């Protein structure tokens, strides 16, 4: 028998240990002190030596001030900070944050956000003195300043209307480990209103994600209105209300760019295109063929007749027009899950191949070179799924971004071929896995990519496993992905957050994160997200969230 | 090579096949015709031969009419019913529904809803003629009329403002297979505002669930304000805002009863009571003891000192007071996951046992008989978790409801002992499983009850597997359960619906449901729930939902 007073005391001490700072993602370098500091009631954010500061930077400053006023984030402790009241009331005050741009010409966040991955400059340094006065945020670009503003907004807790930290002075030097830090949303299986996408973009920016991979169309629906091809969405969207007009897209692209996010749209070709048969039946092989499982990985079957020069030209024109809606340097042509049987059974395709004396693979090469060539004429770099590099014998430019989705085991093979890699593996980053299958008349009901991918699994992923140093340099970053067979506006937030934030830290801070120290910061993140209107799920009972470490497995 | 015209045609026919009626749960007996019928613009619901119709029945009629006006449920077809416009415009009109009470004295829905399970009468018959005029709903109780109203509200689709069916005449004779049809919500791991609970109750009533099992308190927090024991929630709720006042409880109980739902509250004892140490430290053994895994299945550790007469009397008084807040015939005293080591290590418990010359099991028997006796004095029947019947050697009344949660395999053993069983097995009905683990510093991150429990798994559950006919009669029904370590208001709806509806049909309609024919009806249910403000998840891409059967595995 033991006397329990010591165990009670131990738990009590853990309860009152100072909460970690609510930063997410963790900066590359940070030093903190132990001095309380509070924001002055008249706290201001000012621009220094920035002639003609762009409007998106000014707007970002306004948002940062709004968040500082409205987040009301209380520390992770049972008393939520009440016991800090005395220290806070006597603390020095910080009266302003000054933004300093160290580089040359001033370009907007929006312009910086859509530069090629390698030339995007997102680093910054932030210095907050313990004795109050002025904090300084420095960067070489407005995009870097924006990332620093995001960090600044996470440094503070609130008690009774006072915004404070207990950890001044704070000095941060920060920049991302990987240039591609994404999130993918499928808006074709089920539709999401523009307002949902804008909320996703806001949330992404809070964790410094910089790429919205928009899987906008697929076999089930075609909500994107493409100039010159309006008939596809007229007949292929779920309804006229379930479309993205050109002004919707412009709104989304601008909203994203102003938040440091590049929108990489995807029109998946030549597979995943069944719905185009409703407007251009001549371009689609095996439309709605049954049993669908012999013709496609998902119903409905139907793929572009890529062996046909007319279909190839149609696709090139479609991609050219669609890509012109986006300011990104990149555009994805998809290329996953091509079903060969669909073409074997398609009379027209077989006739085309015979006439051209080509194999199916040779025709696919022609199709890919033509469509990618059309994009390159518009200055775009193609993005494709892994099969284009590993399964099919097609010519790809060395700069093509290859998204590895089937398995993280396939990354090595792509890197060995010298291609740039985006991690998007189903075994780590598919948010839809483990929630049950969606095909009908299937009593077993499991999902193809069981089990559920926990935040811990993504967070502890090693992006350069089994790669040489040279191959490791081909890793551009990665993304969480939401395929929406069983998602819609009703569960968008809880299925995405906070899991997508965990890879955001992986790509920004680099590998090696510890789940134990991450968890309290994820709680802070969740409380902040909820306060800002994003419905993250709780990862623990509130009792545990307020007592970091006390609910650890071995605590 | 095949000609695709036939496959195209086949899919097209499937698309245009008439959608099934949007009933959930399926009635016991139903015959339908093929005549279009629409509701008259002046459609009314009238009471016949019901002297002094209770207010809750009148309110239910008002809600039914509101749903008929606002559901706007369109049929599952790509055109959502446009092609029915001609038939609808020429259809006969139904001008009124007459409610007829066949029984004797009129008691309210609320009074019927809280009767003992065996004496609750929920059956009804409904007759809708093809030639328009008057429909008739008959029942022996107001509760039966309420169930029939719920059915009536699900019989109609909407096109362009007209509420119609294509399946008149419709004749239904219906009653539930099982008297206990529940849903359990844990409001202790994370708190849910009253408004969330009311929304759950509404949704439950739409699928004829009749029991809200409210796991209101637990080791992590004690939000229930119990008269005479206010200190427990003052010190043990997460905050004063995160409590359920006596008026909140009254509101919830009345709201539920008016919707045919009995609220069975649970104060889990003697385990799962750690938080009581903050107000009554003398009654709690091993509070916050570490490592917690040696003292409890979850942090924080802490259990009532049931060997102490003082603690036993305290508990009996607490249960007596808490149970008086609820109009239910039933009250749950919990009894799961008792940790023996907590008592082995507790000096006071060991001294009490020695003084009384009792074993721990003997003391538990005394505690159980005393607390259950106190409840019985208030006219309540106890409800317990399975361990009380299978693990511990305690005296239980034959009428005690035993909830089997650890495994459905344990049902047989409980039935063999002659106890009444409520199915609540983690391997079928735990909504929280498969979403990842919540304990900290646990990189594997899986949940103890992996995998995710799909709707198909619950729907195809056999409630009387391996039971004799006599044992089968002990099955009262069952429930889906939501333990909320990783749930809060942000994900309540999507984690519960439509899965909890699938067991609702199992308990109402009986076993043997087919997942293939259920799926389109679940789509209708989801659309209806969304329209009524409950955030169900989509189970398929909209393309599939609008084409019943086309996305089946073998279609």
PDB file of N, CA, C and O in Angstrom, chain B residues 6 85 96 116 132 137 141-142 160 188 233 244 259 306 309 368 394 419 429 438 457 483 504 521:
ATOM      1  N   UNK B   6     -25.771  -1.148 -75.391  1.00  0.00           N
ATOM      2  CA  UNK B   6     -26.637  -1.862 -74.444  1.00  0.00           C
ATOM      3  C   UNK B   6     -26.257  -1.572 -73.005  1.00  0.00           C
ATOM      4  O   UNK B   6     -27.109  -1.460 -72.125  1.00  0.00           O
ATOM      5  N   UNK B  85     -43.261  15.515 -63.313  1.00  0.00           N
ATOM      6  CA  UNK B  85     -44.080  16.728 -63.173  1.00  0.00           C
ATOM      7  C   UNK B  85     -45.465  16.549 -63.791  1.00  0.00           C
ATOM      8  O   UNK B  85     -46.481  16.951 -63.209  1.00  0.00           O
ATOM      9  N   UNK B  96     -56.676  15.487 -46.251  1.00  0.00           N
ATOM     10  CA  UNK B  96     -56.405  15.466 -44.813  1.00  0.00           C
ATOM     11  C   UNK B  96     -55.987  14.090 -44.308  1.00  0.00           C
ATOM     12  O   UNK B  96     -56.239  13.060 -44.939  1.00  0.00           O
ATOM     13  N   UNK B 116     -42.721   1.561 -18.330  1.00  0.00           N
ATOM     14  CA  UNK B 116     -41.788   0.428 -18.408  1.00  0.00           C
ATOM     15  C   UNK B 116     -41.749  -0.124 -19.837  1.00  0.00           C
ATOM     16  O   UNK B 116     -42.753  -0.083 -20.553  1.00  0.00           O
ATOM     17  N   UNK B 132     -57.331   9.899 -53.346  1.00  0.00           N
ATOM     18  CA  UNK B 132     -57.346  11.165 -52.630  1.00  0.00           C
ATOM     19  C   UNK B 132     -58.325  11.133 -51.484  1.00  0.00           C
ATOM     20  O   UNK B 132     -58.742  10.076 -51.005  1.00  0.00           O
ATOM     21  N   UNK B 137     -54.853   7.516 -39.735  1.00  0.00           N
ATOM     22  CA  UNK B 137     -53.807   6.969 -38.869  1.00  0.00           C
ATOM     23  C   UNK B 137     -54.477   6.533 -37.566  1.00  0.00           C
ATOM     24  O   UNK B 137     -55.102   7.354 -36.897  1.00  0.00           O
ATOM     25  N   UNK B 141     -52.454   4.247 -28.675  1.00  0.00           N
ATOM     26  CA  UNK B 141     -51.871   5.226 -27.756  1.00  0.00           C
ATOM     27  C   UNK B 141     -51.443   6.459 -28.540  1.00  0.00           C
ATOM     28  O   UNK B 141     -51.237   6.406 -29.761  1.00  0.00           O
ATOM     29  N   UNK B 142     -51.287   7.556 -27.816  1.00  0.00           N
ATOM     30  CA  UNK B 142     -50.756   8.771 -28.459  1.00  0.00           C
ATOM     31  C   UNK B 142     -49.324   8.524 -28.941  1.00  0.00           C
ATOM     32  O   UNK B 142     -48.896   9.101 -29.936  1.00  0.00           O
ATOM     33  N   UNK B 160     -40.965  21.016 -57.212  1.00  0.00           N
ATOM     34  CA  UNK B 160     -41.453  22.353 -57.557  1.00  0.00           C
ATOM     35  C   UNK B 160     -42.581  22.785 -56.621  1.00  0.00           C
ATOM     36  O   UNK B 160     -43.576  23.372 -57.064  1.00  0.00           O
ATOM     37  N   UNK B 188     -19.229  13.635 -20.606  1.00  0.00           N
ATOM     38  CA  UNK B 188     -18.242  13.869 -19.550  1.00  0.00           C
ATOM     39  C   UNK B 188     -16.827  14.020 -20.086  1.00  0.00           C
ATOM     40  O   UNK B 188     -16.066  14.851 -19.621  1.00  0.00           O
ATOM     41  N   UNK B 233     -20.519  19.309  -9.085  1.00  0.00           N
ATOM     42  CA  UNK B 233     -20.418  19.961 -10.394  1.00  0.00           C
ATOM     43  C   UNK B 233     -19.718  21.307 -10.288  1.00  0.00           C
ATOM     44  O   UNK B 233     -19.041  21.729 -11.234  1.00  0.00           O
ATOM     45  N   UNK B 244     -25.023  21.017 -16.634  1.00  0.00           N
ATOM     46  CA  UNK B 244     -26.437  20.841 -16.927  1.00  0.00           C
ATOM     47  C   UNK B 244     -27.203  21.153 -15.639  1.00  0.00           C
ATOM     48  O   UNK B 244     -27.157  20.372 -14.678  1.00  0.00           O
ATOM     49  N   UNK B 259     -41.194  13.669 -27.657  1.00  0.00           N
ATOM     50  CA  UNK B 259     -40.796  13.016 -28.909  1.00  0.00           C
ATOM     51  C   UNK B 259     -40.697  11.500 -28.737  1.00  0.00           C
ATOM     52  O   UNK B 259     -40.013  10.811 -29.496  1.00  0.00           O
ATOM     53  N   UNK B 306     -16.204   1.957  -2.045  1.00  0.00           N
ATOM     54  CA  UNK B 306     -17.492   1.298  -1.802  1.00  0.00           C
ATOM     55  C   UNK B 306     -17.495   0.417  -0.557  1.00  0.00           C
ATOM     56  O   UNK B 306     -18.557   0.024  -0.073  1.00  0.00           O
ATOM     57  N   UNK B 309     -19.117   2.312   4.616  1.00  0.00           N
ATOM     58  CA  UNK B 309     -20.553   2.589   4.779  1.00  0.00           C
ATOM     59  C   UNK B 309     -20.878   4.058   4.488  1.00  0.00           C
ATOM     60  O   UNK B 309     -21.916   4.355   3.905  1.00  0.00           O
ATOM     61  N   UNK B 368     -23.830  -2.475  -3.901  1.00  0.00           N
ATOM     62  CA  UNK B 368     -24.784  -2.571  -5.005  1.00  0.00           C
ATOM     63  C   UNK B 368     -26.205  -2.730  -4.481  1.00  0.00           C
ATOM     64  O   UNK B 368     -27.135  -2.075  -4.961  1.00  0.00           O
ATOM     65  N   UNK B 394     -22.356 -10.035  -7.399  1.00  0.00           N
ATOM     66  CA  UNK B 394     -23.282  -9.157  -6.683  1.00  0.00           C
ATOM     67  C   UNK B 394     -24.725  -9.578  -6.955  1.00  0.00           C
ATOM     68  O   UNK B 394     -25.029 -10.207  -7.965  1.00  0.00           O
ATOM     69  N   UNK B 419     -30.995 -12.614 -17.188  1.00  0.00           N
ATOM     70  CA  UNK B 419     -31.163 -11.168 -17.142  1.00  0.00           C
ATOM     71  C   UNK B 419     -31.619 -10.624 -18.498  1.00  0.00           C
ATOM     72  O   UNK B 419     -31.337 -11.199 -19.555  1.00  0.00           O
ATOM     73  N   UNK B 429     -21.273  -1.501 -32.165  1.00  0.00           N
ATOM     74  CA  UNK B 429     -22.056  -0.281 -31.994  1.00  0.00           C
ATOM     75  C   UNK B 429     -21.294   0.910 -31.423  1.00  0.00           C
ATOM     76  O   UNK B 429     -21.900   1.929 -31.139  1.00  0.00           O
ATOM     77  N   UNK B 438      -6.329   8.113 -28.311  1.00  0.00           N
ATOM     78  CA  UNK B 438      -6.294   9.464 -27.741  1.00  0.00           C
ATOM     79  C   UNK B 438      -5.290   9.612 -26.617  1.00  0.00           C
ATOM     80  O   UNK B 438      -5.011  10.733 -26.207  1.00  0.00           O
ATOM     81  N   UNK B 457     -21.997  -3.048 -40.755  1.00  0.00           N
ATOM     82  CA  UNK B 457     -21.756  -4.025 -39.694  1.00  0.00           C
ATOM     83  C   UNK B 457     -22.884  -3.992 -38.666  1.00  0.00           C
ATOM     84  O   UNK B 457     -23.404  -5.037 -38.262  1.00  0.00           O
ATOM     85  N   UNK B 483     -18.747   7.406 -27.184  1.00  0.00           N
ATOM     86  CA  UNK B 483     -17.810   7.839 -26.138  1.00  0.00           C
ATOM     87  C   UNK B 483     -17.020   8.987 -26.732  1.00  0.00           C
ATOM     88  O   UNK B 483     -16.567   8.915 -27.880  1.00  0.00           O
ATOM     89  N   UNK B 504     -31.246   1.842 -35.444  1.00  0.00           N
ATOM     90  CA  UNK B 504     -32.653   2.204 -35.196  1.00  0.00           C
ATOM     91  C   UNK B 504     -33.576   1.319 -36.029  1.00  0.00           C
ATOM     92  O   UNK B 504     -34.612   0.855 -35.555  1.00  0.00           O
ATOM     93  N   UNK B 521     -32.444   4.222 -49.207  1.00  0.00           N
ATOM     94  CA  UNK B 521     -33.253   4.819 -48.146  1.00  0.00           C
ATOM     95  C   UNK B 521     -32.388   5.632 -47.180  1.00  0.00           C
ATOM     96  O   UNK B 521     -32.817   6.649 -46.645  1.00  0.00           O
TER      97      UNK B 521
END
